[in-house]
Tab-separated table of C-alpha atoms in Angstrom:
chain	number	residue	atom	x	y	z
A	1	MET	CA	16.843	-105.472	56.472
A	2	ASP	CA	17.523	-102.351	54.385
A	3	GLN	CA	20.052	-99.723	55.360
A	4	ILE	CA	17.345	-97.206	56.424
A	5	ALA	CA	15.956	-99.702	58.841
A	6	ARG	CA	19.421	-100.602	60.252
A	7	SER	CA	20.244	-96.846	60.898
A	8	MET	CA	16.925	-96.350	62.616
A	9	ILE	CA	17.509	-99.369	64.875
A	10	ALA	CA	21.034	-98.091	65.743
A	11	ALA	CA	19.625	-94.684	66.689
A	12	LEU	CA	16.834	-96.187	68.785
A	13	ALA	CA	19.338	-98.385	70.585
A	14	GLN	CA	21.413	-95.367	71.507
A	15	LEU	CA	18.435	-93.378	72.773
A	16	LEU	CA	17.090	-96.364	74.788
A	17	ARG	CA	20.224	-96.275	76.919
A	18	HIS	CA	18.889	-92.966	78.330
A	19	ALA	CA	15.179	-93.510	78.125
A	20	PRO	CA	12.951	-93.586	81.298
A	21	GLU	CA	11.455	-96.978	82.128
A	22	ALA	CA	7.983	-95.808	81.379
A	23	VAL	CA	8.604	-95.334	77.681
A	24	VAL	CA	10.494	-98.536	76.920
A	25	PRO	CA	7.409	-100.917	76.352
A	26	ALA	CA	5.751	-98.457	74.045
A	27	LEU	CA	8.877	-97.930	71.985
A	28	LEU	CA	9.614	-101.638	71.643
A	29	SER	CA	5.998	-102.348	70.710
A	30	ARG	CA	6.405	-100.104	67.650
A	31	LEU	CA	8.949	-102.498	66.182
A	32	ASP	CA	7.998	-105.539	64.137
A	33	ASP	CA	9.577	-108.923	64.984
A	34	PRO	CA	12.530	-108.708	62.664
A	35	ARG	CA	13.518	-105.178	63.693
A	36	ARG	CA	12.919	-106.011	67.373
A	37	ALA	CA	15.237	-108.972	67.025
A	38	GLU	CA	17.862	-106.753	65.279
A	39	LEU	CA	17.749	-104.292	68.203
A	40	LEU	CA	18.215	-106.969	70.812
A	41	THR	CA	20.774	-108.973	68.956
A	42	GLY	CA	23.015	-106.510	67.142
A	43	HIS	CA	23.366	-103.587	69.574
A	44	ALA	CA	24.430	-102.886	73.219
A	45	VAL	CA	21.148	-103.341	75.101
A	46	ALA	CA	20.277	-100.867	77.858
A	47	PRO	CA	19.750	-102.227	81.386
A	48	VAL	CA	16.173	-100.844	81.384
A	49	VAL	CA	15.442	-102.798	78.152
A	50	VAL	CA	16.996	-105.946	79.618
A	51	GLU	CA	14.738	-105.802	82.650
A	52	HIS	CA	11.671	-105.342	80.476
A	53	VAL	CA	12.597	-108.321	78.285
A	54	LEU	CA	13.253	-110.524	81.267
A	55	THR	CA	10.003	-109.735	82.978
A	56	ASP	CA	7.471	-108.851	80.200
A	57	GLY	CA	9.261	-109.812	76.937
A	58	THR	CA	8.455	-112.743	74.732
A	59	THR	CA	10.504	-115.928	74.413
A	60	ALA	CA	11.756	-114.646	71.055
A	61	ASP	CA	12.947	-111.509	72.755
A	62	ARG	CA	14.967	-113.523	75.215
A	63	VAL	CA	16.380	-115.721	72.520
A	64	ALA	CA	17.527	-112.560	70.673
A	65	LEU	CA	19.092	-111.208	73.916
A	66	ALA	CA	20.895	-114.558	74.382
A	67	ARG	CA	22.366	-114.376	70.891
A	68	ASN	CA	23.721	-110.892	71.415
A	69	ALA	CA	27.558	-111.096	71.345
A	70	GLN	CA	27.769	-108.278	74.017
A	71	THR	CA	25.590	-110.121	76.559
A	72	GLU	CA	27.570	-110.669	79.767
A	73	ARG	CA	27.776	-114.042	81.504
A	74	ALA	CA	25.683	-112.810	84.504
A	75	LEU	CA	22.787	-112.043	82.183
A	76	LEU	CA	23.151	-115.481	80.478
A	77	VAL	CA	22.720	-117.109	83.880
A	78	ARG	CA	19.578	-114.956	84.515
A	79	LEU	CA	18.189	-116.043	81.118
A	80	LEU	CA	18.630	-119.680	82.070
A	81	GLU	CA	16.471	-119.166	85.133
A	82	ARG	CA	13.439	-118.876	82.813
A	83	HIS	CA	13.782	-122.575	81.905
A	84	GLU	CA	12.763	-121.950	78.248
A	85	TYR	CA	14.124	-124.544	75.795
A	86	GLU	CA	14.852	-122.098	72.919
A	87	VAL	CA	16.540	-119.633	75.299
A	88	ASP	CA	18.662	-122.382	76.780
A	89	ARG	CA	19.895	-123.431	73.352
A	90	ALA	CA	20.847	-119.834	72.504
A	91	VAL	CA	22.716	-119.406	75.807
A	92	TYR	CA	24.508	-122.726	75.220
A	93	ALA	CA	25.867	-121.472	71.933
A	94	HIS	CA	26.988	-118.076	73.269
A	95	ARG	CA	30.764	-117.388	73.183
A	96	ARG	CA	30.725	-116.364	76.848
A	97	THR	CA	29.185	-119.632	77.992
A	98	GLY	CA	31.990	-121.628	79.552
A	99	GLY	CA	32.283	-125.397	79.885
A	100	ALA	CA	30.790	-125.520	83.399
A	101	LEU	CA	27.683	-123.609	82.336
A	102	ARG	CA	27.296	-125.639	79.221
A	103	ARG	CA	27.490	-128.842	81.192
A	104	ALA	CA	24.802	-127.437	83.530
A	105	ILE	CA	22.543	-126.872	80.440
A	106	ALA	CA	23.245	-130.216	78.771
A	107	PRO	CA	25.058	-132.650	81.061
A	108	ALA	CA	27.424	-134.742	78.860
A	109	ALA	CA	28.533	-138.300	79.324
A	110	HIS	CA	31.515	-138.800	81.650
A	111	VAL	CA	34.726	-137.475	80.042
A	112	PRO	CA	37.953	-138.651	81.487
A	113	GLU	CA	40.211	-135.931	82.889
A	114	ARG	CA	43.209	-134.948	80.851
A	115	ASP	CA	46.578	-134.964	82.670
A	116	THR	CA	48.952	-132.040	82.371
A	117	GLN	CA	51.041	-133.555	79.659
A	118	ALA	CA	48.020	-134.181	77.450
A	119	LEU	CA	46.651	-130.681	78.213
A	120	VAL	CA	49.931	-129.015	77.284
A	121	ALA	CA	50.177	-131.033	73.982
A	122	LEU	CA	46.683	-129.728	73.037
A	123	LEU	CA	47.484	-126.177	74.002
A	124	ARG	CA	50.578	-126.131	71.853
A	125	GLY	CA	48.479	-126.928	68.802
A	126	HIS	CA	46.066	-124.031	69.190
A	127	ARG	CA	47.342	-120.452	69.029
A	128	ARG	CA	44.091	-118.498	69.511
A	129	VAL	CA	42.871	-117.778	73.034
A	130	ARG	CA	39.339	-118.884	72.328
A	131	HIS	CA	40.547	-122.331	71.266
A	132	ALA	CA	42.661	-122.599	74.379
A	133	LEU	CA	39.763	-121.656	76.537
A	134	ARG	CA	37.689	-124.478	75.049
A	135	ILE	CA	40.468	-126.892	75.916
A	136	LEU	CA	40.642	-125.676	79.421
A	137	ASP	CA	36.870	-125.909	79.815
A	138	ALA	CA	37.157	-129.725	79.554
A	139	PRO	CA	37.922	-131.759	82.725
A	140	HIS	CA	41.669	-131.735	83.435
A	141	ARG	CA	44.251	-132.023	86.204
A	142	LEU	CA	46.880	-129.276	86.174
A	143	ASP	CA	50.235	-129.950	87.751
A	144	LEU	CA	51.655	-126.506	88.056
A	145	ASP	CA	55.299	-127.674	88.465
A	146	LEU	CA	55.076	-129.791	85.308
A	147	LEU	CA	53.304	-126.902	83.529
A	148	MET	CA	56.216	-124.468	84.289
A	149	ALA	CA	58.792	-127.145	83.338
A	150	GLU	CA	57.123	-127.687	79.982
A	151	HIS	CA	56.925	-123.952	79.461
A	152	ARG	CA	60.596	-123.523	80.231
A	153	ARG	CA	61.493	-126.288	77.812
A	154	GLU	CA	59.268	-124.797	75.018
A	155	PRO	CA	57.173	-121.751	75.799
A	156	LEU	CA	53.417	-122.192	75.269
A	157	PRO	CA	51.725	-120.138	72.535
A	158	PRO	CA	50.488	-116.630	73.583
A	159	GLY	CA	46.869	-117.686	73.331
A	160	ALA	CA	47.408	-120.619	75.762
A	161	VAL	CA	49.184	-118.371	78.165
A	162	GLU	CA	46.422	-115.785	78.003
A	163	ALA	CA	43.807	-118.516	78.494
A	164	LEU	CA	45.646	-119.818	81.573
A	165	ILE	CA	45.683	-116.265	83.019
A	166	LEU	CA	41.976	-115.798	82.293
A	167	GLY	CA	41.144	-119.115	83.959
A	168	GLY	CA	42.408	-117.785	87.261
A	169	ASP	CA	43.667	-121.147	88.390
A	170	CYS	CA	47.373	-120.144	88.246
A	171	PRO	CA	48.910	-118.390	91.294
A	172	ARG	CA	50.926	-115.230	90.735
A	173	ALA	CA	54.288	-117.090	90.688
A	174	VAL	CA	53.086	-119.355	87.885
A	175	VAL	CA	51.750	-116.378	85.891
A	176	LEU	CA	55.134	-114.668	86.191
A	177	ALA	CA	56.850	-117.808	84.957
A	178	LEU	CA	54.507	-118.033	81.940
A	179	LEU	CA	55.433	-114.464	80.924
A	180	ASP	CA	59.040	-115.597	80.379
A	181	THR	CA	59.198	-116.676	76.745
A	182	ARG	CA	62.916	-116.340	76.060
A	183	GLY	CA	63.077	-119.913	74.710
A	184	ALA	CA	60.467	-119.337	71.975
A	185	ARG	CA	61.595	-119.855	68.443
A	186	SER	CA	59.172	-117.129	67.191
A	187	TYR	CA	56.788	-114.755	68.874
A	188	GLY	CA	53.785	-114.456	66.572
A	189	ARG	CA	51.568	-111.486	66.083
A	190	TRP	CA	49.859	-111.823	69.447
A	191	TRP	CA	52.988	-112.031	71.614
A	192	TYR	CA	52.021	-109.016	73.677
A	193	ARG	CA	48.513	-110.185	74.735
A	194	PRO	CA	49.473	-112.236	77.742
A	195	ALA	CA	51.237	-109.244	79.304
A	196	VAL	CA	48.276	-106.951	78.697
A	197	ARG	CA	45.821	-109.537	79.983
A	198	ALA	CA	47.970	-110.177	83.111
A	199	VAL	CA	47.906	-106.498	84.054
A	200	ARG	CA	44.295	-105.942	83.002
A	201	THR	CA	43.017	-108.838	85.188
A	202	GLY	CA	45.239	-107.868	88.178
A	203	ALA	CA	47.194	-111.127	88.021
A	204	VAL	CA	50.378	-109.099	88.148
A	205	THR	CA	51.304	-105.485	88.789
A	206	PRO	CA	53.114	-103.376	86.096
A	207	ALA	CA	56.262	-103.550	88.341
A	208	GLU	CA	56.116	-107.327	88.410
A	209	LEU	CA	55.489	-107.500	84.712
A	210	VAL	CA	58.539	-105.404	83.849
A	211	ARG	CA	60.812	-107.407	86.173
A	212	HIS	CA	59.682	-110.870	85.047
A	213	HIS	CA	58.644	-110.534	81.379
A	214	ALA	CA	61.254	-111.812	79.046
A	215	PRO	CA	63.157	-111.552	76.803
A	216	ARG	CA	64.192	-108.012	77.710
A	217	GLU	CA	64.031	-106.493	74.220
A	218	ARG	CA	60.367	-107.449	74.070
A	219	THR	CA	59.734	-105.997	77.448
A	220	LEU	CA	61.089	-102.673	76.331
A	221	LEU	CA	58.679	-102.738	73.330
A	222	LEU	CA	55.541	-103.330	75.462
A	223	PRO	CA	54.570	-99.673	75.957
A	224	SER	CA	54.957	-98.865	72.274
A	225	ILE	CA	52.445	-101.533	71.073
A	226	GLU	CA	49.934	-99.773	68.844
A	227	VAL	CA	46.950	-101.889	67.548
A	228	ARG	CA	43.600	-100.644	66.492
A	229	THR	CA	41.392	-103.554	67.433
A	230	GLY	CA	41.355	-106.246	70.088
A	231	LEU	CA	43.095	-106.377	73.385
A	232	ARG	CA	45.584	-103.601	73.974
A	233	TRP	CA	46.877	-101.177	76.538
A	234	ASN	CA	44.781	-98.315	77.805
A	235	ASP	CA	46.526	-95.002	78.621
A	236	ALA	CA	46.774	-95.694	82.319
A	237	GLU	CA	48.301	-99.088	81.891
A	238	ARG	CA	50.670	-97.906	79.254
A	239	THR	CA	51.933	-95.082	81.464
A	240	ALA	CA	52.331	-97.436	84.428
A	241	VAL	CA	54.426	-99.953	82.376
A	242	GLN	CA	56.558	-97.196	80.903
A	243	ARG	CA	57.154	-95.711	84.404
A	244	GLU	CA	58.400	-99.055	85.644
A	245	ILE	CA	60.663	-99.492	82.677
A	246	ASP	CA	62.115	-96.038	83.206
A	247	ARG	CA	62.683	-96.769	86.884
A	248	LEU	CA	64.380	-100.061	86.065
A	249	LEU	CA	66.642	-98.509	83.454
A	250	SER	CA	67.581	-95.468	85.574
A	251	PRO	CA	67.634	-96.682	89.213
A	252	ALA	CA	69.894	-93.873	90.367
A	253	ASP	CA	67.787	-91.070	88.922
A	254	ARG	CA	64.771	-91.006	91.153
A	255	GLY	CA	63.239	-88.139	89.246
A	256	SER	CA	63.474	-89.778	85.819
A	257	ALA	CA	60.179	-91.659	85.950
A	258	PRO	CA	58.015	-88.750	86.978
A	259	GLY	CA	59.869	-86.542	84.488
A	260	SER	CA	59.211	-89.022	81.780
A	261	VAL	CA	55.499	-89.149	82.618
A	262	ALA	CA	55.293	-85.353	82.715
A	263	TRP	CA	57.096	-85.106	79.374
A	264	ARG	CA	54.719	-87.546	77.826
A	265	THR	CA	51.711	-85.681	79.181
A	266	GLU	CA	52.999	-82.394	77.811
A	267	ASP	CA	53.851	-84.050	74.525
A	268	SER	CA	50.424	-85.677	74.138
A	269	ALA	CA	48.498	-82.431	74.743
A	270	PRO	CA	46.981	-81.045	71.502
A	271	SER	CA	49.417	-78.678	69.994
A	272	GLY	CA	48.827	-75.219	68.457
A	273	THR	CA	47.538	-71.871	69.770
A	274	GLY	CA	43.893	-73.007	69.527
A	275	GLY	CA	43.961	-75.309	72.499
A	276	ARG	CA	40.502	-76.092	73.641
A	277	ALA	CA	38.923	-74.210	70.735
A	278	ALA	CA	40.853	-76.323	68.245
A	279	VAL	CA	39.665	-79.571	69.817
A	280	LEU	CA	36.082	-78.332	70.002
A	281	ALA	CA	36.315	-77.495	66.335
A	282	GLU	CA	37.424	-81.087	65.597
A	283	LEU	CA	34.309	-82.342	67.328
A	284	ALA	CA	32.185	-80.732	64.587
A	285	HIS	CA	33.095	-83.798	62.498
A	286	ILE	CA	33.561	-86.814	64.777
A	287	GLU	CA	35.633	-89.353	62.937
A	288	GLY	CA	37.697	-92.337	63.897
A	289	TRP	CA	41.465	-92.848	63.840
A	290	PRO	CA	43.698	-90.891	64.295
A	291	GLN	CA	41.341	-88.284	65.858
A	292	ILE	CA	40.367	-90.802	68.591
A	293	ALA	CA	43.896	-90.513	70.012
A	294	ARG	CA	43.791	-86.716	69.892
A	295	ARG	CA	40.425	-86.615	71.661
A	296	LYS	CA	41.594	-89.030	74.340
A	297	ARG	CA	44.640	-86.914	75.052
A	298	ALA	CA	42.515	-83.749	75.222
A	299	LEU	CA	40.108	-85.494	77.693
A	300	ALA	CA	43.010	-86.798	79.767
A	301	ALA	CA	44.570	-83.355	79.867
A	302	GLY	CA	41.313	-81.684	80.916
A	303	LEU	CA	40.955	-79.546	77.818
A	304	ILE	CA	37.585	-80.943	77.130
A	305	THR	CA	35.093	-83.099	79.053
A	306	GLY	CA	32.474	-85.678	78.181
A	307	ASP	CA	29.854	-82.923	78.226
A	308	ASP	CA	31.719	-81.066	75.473
A	309	VAL	CA	31.514	-84.089	73.240
A	310	ILE	CA	27.748	-84.155	73.567
A	311	LEU	CA	27.315	-80.411	73.298
A	312	HIS	CA	29.697	-79.903	70.340
A	313	GLY	CA	30.019	-83.350	68.702
A	314	ALA	CA	28.380	-83.856	65.301
A	315	PRO	CA	26.742	-85.824	63.885
A	316	ALA	CA	24.731	-86.347	67.083
A	317	LEU	CA	24.409	-90.131	66.552
A	318	ARG	CA	28.234	-90.519	66.768
A	319	ALA	CA	28.434	-88.230	69.804
A	320	LEU	CA	25.929	-90.560	71.520
A	321	ASP	CA	28.138	-93.618	70.911
A	322	GLU	CA	31.359	-93.401	72.851
A	323	ARG	CA	33.024	-95.962	70.591
A	324	TYR	CA	33.316	-93.151	68.004
A	325	TRP	CA	35.219	-90.794	70.333
A	326	LEU	CA	37.013	-93.196	72.711
A	327	GLY	CA	37.702	-96.210	70.492
A	328	HIS	CA	37.433	-99.832	71.358
A	329	LEU	CA	35.390	-100.771	74.443
A	330	GLU	CA	38.349	-102.396	76.222
A	331	CYS	CA	40.213	-99.113	76.067
A	332	PHE	CA	37.631	-96.974	77.959
A	333	ASP	CA	40.251	-95.772	80.425
A	334	LEU	CA	38.426	-92.474	80.927
A	335	PRO	CA	35.277	-93.477	82.829
A	336	GLY	CA	34.767	-89.993	84.063
A	337	ALA	CA	34.368	-88.664	80.553
A	338	VAL	CA	31.795	-91.394	79.703
A	339	THR	CA	29.825	-90.768	82.891
A	340	ALA	CA	29.769	-87.015	82.223
A	341	ALA	CA	28.600	-87.566	78.660
A	342	HIS	CA	25.809	-89.899	79.745
A	343	ALA	CA	24.638	-87.465	82.347
A	344	CYS	CA	24.532	-84.715	79.784
A	345	VAL	CA	22.566	-86.831	77.383
A	346	ARG	CA	20.104	-87.934	80.069
A	347	ALA	CA	19.574	-84.241	81.075
A	348	PHE	CA	18.883	-83.199	77.463
A	349	THR	CA	16.556	-86.196	76.633
A	350	ARG	CA	14.549	-86.013	79.834
A	351	ALA	CA	14.085	-82.265	79.483
A	352	ALA	CA	13.229	-82.376	75.785
A	353	LEU	CA	11.292	-85.666	75.470
A	354	GLY	CA	10.001	-86.308	78.972
A	355	GLU	CA	8.032	-89.567	79.115
A	356	ASP	CA	6.275	-89.208	75.807
A	357	PRO	CA	6.922	-92.330	73.618
A	358	GLY	CA	5.957	-90.418	70.501
A	359	ALA	CA	8.644	-87.773	71.196
A	360	TRP	CA	11.295	-90.496	71.716
A	361	TRP	CA	10.176	-92.284	68.549
A	362	SER	CA	10.332	-89.112	66.517
A	363	ALA	CA	13.818	-88.332	67.775
A	364	ALA	CA	14.925	-91.825	66.787
A	365	GLN	CA	13.552	-91.294	63.318
A	366	ARG	CA	15.434	-87.976	62.823
A	367	LEU	CA	18.714	-88.958	64.429
A	368	PRO	CA	20.300	-91.197	61.697
A	369	ASP	CA	20.218	-88.443	59.070
A	370	PHE	CA	20.738	-85.531	61.364
A	371	ALA	CA	24.043	-83.703	60.768
A	372	GLY	CA	24.019	-81.355	63.737
A	373	THR	CA	24.658	-81.714	67.491
A	374	LEU	CA	22.322	-83.243	70.062
A	375	PRO	CA	21.230	-79.802	71.444
A	376	GLU	CA	20.434	-78.779	67.897
A	377	LEU	CA	18.311	-81.898	67.398
A	378	PHE	CA	16.171	-81.018	70.421
A	379	ARG	CA	16.238	-77.252	70.100
A	380	PRO	CA	15.619	-76.476	66.430
A	381	GLY	CA	15.592	-72.722	67.077
A	382	LEU	CA	19.277	-72.754	67.854
A	383	ARG	CA	21.542	-70.831	65.477
A	384	GLY	CA	23.240	-73.110	62.998
A	385	THR	CA	20.763	-75.888	63.189
A	386	ARG	CA	21.091	-78.382	60.368
A	387	CYS	CA	17.793	-80.288	60.172
A	388	PRO	CA	17.526	-83.437	57.950
A	389	PRO	CA	15.397	-83.224	54.871
A	390	ALA	CA	12.135	-85.170	54.925
A	391	GLY	CA	13.099	-88.532	53.523
A	392	PRO	CA	11.721	-92.027	53.035
A	393	MET	CA	12.543	-92.955	56.639
A	394	ARG	CA	9.703	-90.874	58.040
A	395	GLN	CA	7.233	-92.412	55.651
A	396	GLN	CA	8.463	-95.955	56.273
A	397	TRP	CA	8.712	-95.731	60.023
A	398	GLY	CA	5.973	-93.263	60.887
A	399	ALA	CA	3.806	-94.844	63.541
């Protein structure tokens, strides 16, 4: 599929997140089979599109949906209820399909349960969390006392600890024991992930994490972890962990933790005399790092809102996709901003496009090459409008 086709599909996928139910069948019917499969496989699929595919879509549509890496487990279970062989095969191969669901799809011959000793031996040999999860999917018996004894003797790899936390079979006391890795010979690049996962899943609180995570020098480093992809702290979690560290280090100074938080908030606010105007000016060219961090701080400080991103963000296609202005999906710790942005987009699209499939299709055609804001896309009479030149996309995709 050529680049023009891919950009059109990306734009259509973004618009479908806000489209009324009535226009979805007509829009999908304009796509040929390869492009329809690209839409359902390679992009976040809107709930209204999911419902259409489940009820009125073809088997090929449901196979494409089952192959989408972003499809949640609950939807995979709904796809299995169709009892279609090709769909079942696609669900079986999905990364979110666990061992129990796979055994329900294709019951395997009896496999003897692994005891804790054998389980630990396997977990020590695999350092990635996805490998450890596959090991834990197989039948096993877990002796928690023996697990903690083995971990004290030689700490399990971070991926194994994270998988045990994700499994949900370990009580809080065991999770806290697994976060103590002071006997490890080396930490590895993912040493921080079990701590983040434990807080993210609610297995432990930030206070419990700070008091039980070991060794101490690594605990002090937790709030300063900066990674661009994968599992990492969101702003609220980072602040909570830092607050607990401050409280632990300065137990006599009861004002130190709030003072620290206030100082961090003040420090993180965009500097300069421009304030809100300066942040809005940056939105004219939505880019990735490090501007993502500046935008998040401005949103958290109330200098701008999600509406502002939609009203002033350019190009419009990037303003529509919150990954461009909030970063990785797991770090969407500003749900109010996302909700406000979606409401703003919905208001604009419903007012400008209504329930006319042709108007929605035309907007999707223009969006990939459009350099202006979303209001400028829908209201060409606005001052400063930057309309895209007529290009090959309109000829290729005109329907």
